[in-house]
């Protein structure tokens, strides 16, 4: 008999995992925030810190749809930005 194991993560756990873009092979950082659909109880997008800082010192965050998340591991999240950034 084979048992399926379901792994659930809290939003805080996900925010503590490093995000890596598999299309570029580079570390992005950590999730800053989430956009959540409260009616359907699902994550719509993740908010990542931008690499660039604007002239006035304000960070422009990068919002990626949840569909960019390809794999959630024990301590990292793999995303693929190819289809989103093209």
mmCIF file with all atom_site columns, C-alpha atoms in Angstrom:
data_model
loop_
_atom_site.group_PDB
_atom_site.id
_atom_site.type_symbol
_atom_site.label_atom_id
_atom_site.label_alt_id
_atom_site.label_comp_id
_atom_site.label_asym_id
_atom_site.label_entity_id
_atom_site.label_seq_id
_atom_site.pdbx_PDB_ins_code
_atom_site.Cartn_x
_atom_site.Cartn_y
_atom_site.Cartn_z
_atom_site.occupancy
_atom_site.B_iso_or_equiv
_atom_site.pdbx_formal_charge
_atom_site.auth_seq_id
_atom_site.auth_comp_id
_atom_site.auth_asym_id
_atom_site.auth_atom_id
_atom_site.pdbx_PDB_model_num
ATOM 1  C CA . UNK A 1 1  ? 0.000   0.000  0.000   1.00 0.00 ? 1  UNK A CA 1
ATOM 2  C CA . UNK A 1 2  ? 1.446   3.354  -1.065  1.00 0.00 ? 2  UNK A CA 1
ATOM 3  C CA . UNK A 1 3  ? 0.646   6.454  0.936   1.00 0.00 ? 3  UNK A CA 1
ATOM 4  C CA . UNK A 1 4  ? 0.687   9.906  -0.583  1.00 0.00 ? 4  UNK A CA 1
ATOM 5  C CA . UNK A 1 5  ? 2.408   12.517 1.498   1.00 0.00 ? 5  UNK A CA 1
ATOM 6  C CA . UNK A 1 6  ? 1.054   16.035 1.249   1.00 0.00 ? 6  UNK A CA 1
ATOM 7  C CA . UNK A 1 7  ? 3.418   18.833 2.173   1.00 0.00 ? 7  UNK A CA 1
ATOM 8  C CA . UNK A 1 8  ? 1.892   22.111 3.177   1.00 0.00 ? 8  UNK A CA 1
ATOM 9  C CA . UNK A 1 9  ? 3.736   25.346 3.769   1.00 0.00 ? 9  UNK A CA 1
ATOM 10 C CA . UNK A 1 10 ? 2.646   28.443 5.583   1.00 0.00 ? 10 UNK A CA 1
ATOM 11 C CA . UNK A 1 11 ? 3.150   31.805 3.924   1.00 0.00 ? 11 UNK A CA 1
ATOM 12 C CA . UNK A 1 12 ? 5.849   32.607 6.468   1.00 0.00 ? 12 UNK A CA 1
ATOM 13 C CA . UNK A 1 13 ? 7.716   29.408 5.580   1.00 0.00 ? 13 UNK A CA 1
ATOM 14 C CA . UNK A 1 14 ? 7.552   30.321 1.878   1.00 0.00 ? 14 UNK A CA 1
ATOM 15 C CA . UNK A 1 15 ? 8.891   33.829 2.624   1.00 0.00 ? 15 UNK A CA 1
ATOM 16 C CA . UNK A 1 16 ? 11.936  32.274 4.323   1.00 0.00 ? 16 UNK A CA 1
ATOM 17 C CA . UNK A 1 17 ? 12.871  30.189 1.260   1.00 0.00 ? 17 UNK A CA 1
ATOM 18 C CA . UNK A 1 18 ? 15.331  31.530 -1.301  1.00 0.00 ? 18 UNK A CA 1
ATOM 19 C CA . UNK A 1 19 ? 13.906  32.014 -4.809  1.00 0.00 ? 19 UNK A CA 1
ATOM 20 C CA . UNK A 1 20 ? 15.986  30.826 -7.772  1.00 0.00 ? 20 UNK A CA 1
ATOM 21 C CA . UNK A 1 21 ? 15.163  31.549 -11.422 1.00 0.00 ? 21 UNK A CA 1
ATOM 22 C CA . UNK A 1 22 ? 15.873  28.353 -13.372 1.00 0.00 ? 22 UNK A CA 1
ATOM 23 C CA . UNK A 1 23 ? 15.738  30.145 -16.733 1.00 0.00 ? 23 UNK A CA 1
ATOM 24 C CA . UNK A 1 24 ? 18.707  32.368 -15.817 1.00 0.00 ? 24 UNK A CA 1
ATOM 25 C CA . UNK A 1 25 ? 20.324  30.166 -13.174 1.00 0.00 ? 25 UNK A CA 1
ATOM 26 C CA . UNK A 1 26 ? 20.461  32.999 -10.658 1.00 0.00 ? 26 UNK A CA 1
ATOM 27 C CA . UNK A 1 27 ? 19.291  33.742 -7.156  1.00 0.00 ? 27 UNK A CA 1
ATOM 28 C CA . UNK A 1 28 ? 16.465  36.263 -6.995  1.00 0.00 ? 28 UNK A CA 1
ATOM 29 C CA . UNK A 1 29 ? 16.218  36.676 -3.237  1.00 0.00 ? 29 UNK A CA 1
ATOM 30 C CA . UNK A 1 30 ? 13.288  36.070 -0.933  1.00 0.00 ? 30 UNK A CA 1
ATOM 31 C CA . UNK A 1 31 ? 9.563   36.618 -1.416  1.00 0.00 ? 31 UNK A CA 1
ATOM 32 C CA . UNK A 1 32 ? 8.574   40.026 -0.084  1.00 0.00 ? 32 UNK A CA 1
ATOM 33 C CA . UNK A 1 33 ? 4.804   39.492 -0.236  1.00 0.00 ? 33 UNK A CA 1
ATOM 34 C CA . UNK A 1 34 ? 1.915   37.610 -1.880  1.00 0.00 ? 34 UNK A CA 1
ATOM 35 C CA . UNK A 1 35 ? -1.208  38.643 -3.752  1.00 0.00 ? 35 UNK A CA 1
ATOM 36 C CA . UNK A 1 36 ? -4.002  36.336 -2.600  1.00 0.00 ? 36 UNK A CA 1
ATOM 37 C CA . UNK A 1 37 ? -7.504  35.672 -3.918  1.00 0.00 ? 37 UNK A CA 1
ATOM 38 C CA . UNK A 1 38 ? -9.489  35.626 -0.677  1.00 0.00 ? 38 UNK A CA 1
ATOM 39 C CA . UNK A 1 39 ? -12.617 34.237 -2.341  1.00 0.00 ? 39 UNK A CA 1
ATOM 40 C CA . UNK A 1 40 ? -10.903 31.155 -3.786  1.00 0.00 ? 40 UNK A CA 1
ATOM 41 C CA . UNK A 1 41 ? -8.189  30.874 -1.082  1.00 0.00 ? 41 UNK A CA 1
ATOM 42 C CA . UNK A 1 42 ? -5.276  30.740 -3.501  1.00 0.00 ? 42 UNK A CA 1
ATOM 43 C CA . UNK A 1 43 ? -2.106  32.652 -4.249  1.00 0.00 ? 43 UNK A CA 1
ATOM 44 C CA . UNK A 1 44 ? -2.371  34.755 -7.416  1.00 0.00 ? 44 UNK A CA 1
ATOM 45 C CA . UNK A 1 45 ? 1.161   36.125 -7.534  1.00 0.00 ? 45 UNK A CA 1
ATOM 46 C CA . UNK A 1 46 ? 4.389   36.554 -5.604  1.00 0.00 ? 46 UNK A CA 1
ATOM 47 C CA . UNK A 1 47 ? 6.092   39.885 -5.009  1.00 0.00 ? 47 UNK A CA 1
ATOM 48 C CA . UNK A 1 48 ? 9.898   39.822 -5.252  1.00 0.00 ? 48 UNK A CA 1
ATOM 49 C CA . UNK A 1 49 ? 12.320  42.642 -4.498  1.00 0.00 ? 49 UNK A CA 1
ATOM 50 C CA . UNK A 1 50 ? 13.642  44.377 -7.592  1.00 0.00 ? 50 UNK A CA 1
ATOM 51 C CA . UNK A 1 51 ? 17.337  44.339 -8.363  1.00 0.00 ? 51 UNK A CA 1
ATOM 52 C CA . UNK A 1 52 ? 17.186  47.946 -9.561  1.00 0.00 ? 52 UNK A CA 1
ATOM 53 C CA . UNK A 1 53 ? 16.687  50.899 -7.271  1.00 0.00 ? 53 UNK A CA 1
ATOM 54 C CA . UNK A 1 54 ? 15.053  53.962 -8.768  1.00 0.00 ? 54 UNK A CA 1
ATOM 55 C CA . UNK A 1 55 ? 16.510  57.480 -8.661  1.00 0.00 ? 55 UNK A CA 1
ATOM 56 C CA . UNK A 1 56 ? 14.645  58.346 -5.494  1.00 0.00 ? 56 UNK A CA 1
ATOM 57 C CA . UNK A 1 57 ? 15.736  55.245 -3.581  1.00 0.00 ? 57 UNK A CA 1
ATOM 58 C CA . UNK A 1 58 ? 12.389  53.490 -3.924  1.00 0.00 ? 58 UNK A CA 1
ATOM 59 C CA . UNK A 1 59 ? 12.443  49.800 -4.817  1.00 0.00 ? 59 UNK A CA 1
ATOM 60 C CA . UNK A 1 60 ? 10.199  48.749 -7.685  1.00 0.00 ? 60 UNK A CA 1
ATOM 61 C CA . UNK A 1 61 ? 9.085   45.266 -6.737  1.00 0.00 ? 61 UNK A CA 1
ATOM 62 C CA . UNK A 1 62 ? 8.613   42.543 -9.321  1.00 0.00 ? 62 UNK A CA 1
ATOM 63 C CA . UNK A 1 63 ? 5.212   40.813 -9.335  1.00 0.00 ? 63 UNK A CA 1
ATOM 64 C CA . UNK A 1 64 ? 5.205   37.347 -10.910 1.00 0.00 ? 64 UNK A CA 1
ATOM 65 C CA . UNK A 1 65 ? 2.135   35.165 -11.442 1.00 0.00 ? 65 UNK A CA 1
ATOM 66 C CA . UNK A 1 66 ? 1.979   32.012 -9.321  1.00 0.00 ? 66 UNK A CA 1
ATOM 67 C CA . UNK A 1 67 ? 2.250   29.986 -12.546 1.00 0.00 ? 67 UNK A CA 1
ATOM 68 C CA . UNK A 1 68 ? 5.959   30.955 -12.670 1.00 0.00 ? 68 UNK A CA 1
ATOM 69 C CA . UNK A 1 69 ? 6.564   28.829 -9.551  1.00 0.00 ? 69 UNK A CA 1
ATOM 70 C CA . UNK A 1 70 ? 7.724   25.445 -10.812 1.00 0.00 ? 70 UNK A CA 1
ATOM 71 C CA . UNK A 1 71 ? 8.882   23.638 -7.664  1.00 0.00 ? 71 UNK A CA 1
ATOM 72 C CA . UNK A 1 72 ? 8.862   24.234 -3.923  1.00 0.00 ? 72 UNK A CA 1
ATOM 73 C CA . UNK A 1 73 ? 11.623  22.361 -2.159  1.00 0.00 ? 73 UNK A CA 1
ATOM 74 C CA . UNK A 1 74 ? 12.642  22.063 1.460   1.00 0.00 ? 74 UNK A CA 1
ATOM 75 C CA . UNK A 1 75 ? 14.483  25.392 1.522   1.00 0.00 ? 75 UNK A CA 1
ATOM 76 C CA . UNK A 1 76 ? 14.239  26.881 -1.996  1.00 0.00 ? 76 UNK A CA 1
ATOM 77 C CA . UNK A 1 77 ? 11.582  27.860 -4.521  1.00 0.00 ? 77 UNK A CA 1
ATOM 78 C CA . UNK A 1 78 ? 12.328  27.387 -8.219  1.00 0.00 ? 78 UNK A CA 1
ATOM 79 C CA . UNK A 1 79 ? 10.675  29.789 -10.642 1.00 0.00 ? 79 UNK A CA 1
ATOM 80 C CA . UNK A 1 80 ? 10.821  30.130 -14.416 1.00 0.00 ? 80 UNK A CA 1
ATOM 81 C CA . UNK A 1 81 ? 10.460  33.709 -15.674 1.00 0.00 ? 81 UNK A CA 1
ATOM 82 C CA . UNK A 1 82 ? 10.972  32.909 -19.378 1.00 0.00 ? 82 UNK A CA 1
ATOM 83 C CA . UNK A 1 83 ? 7.306   32.988 -20.355 1.00 0.00 ? 83 UNK A CA 1
ATOM 84 C CA . UNK A 1 84 ? 6.525   35.978 -18.125 1.00 0.00 ? 84 UNK A CA 1
ATOM 85 C CA . UNK A 1 85 ? 9.397   38.311 -19.053 1.00 0.00 ? 85 UNK A CA 1
ATOM 86 C CA . UNK A 1 86 ? 9.369   37.670 -22.825 1.00 0.00 ? 86 UNK A CA 1
#
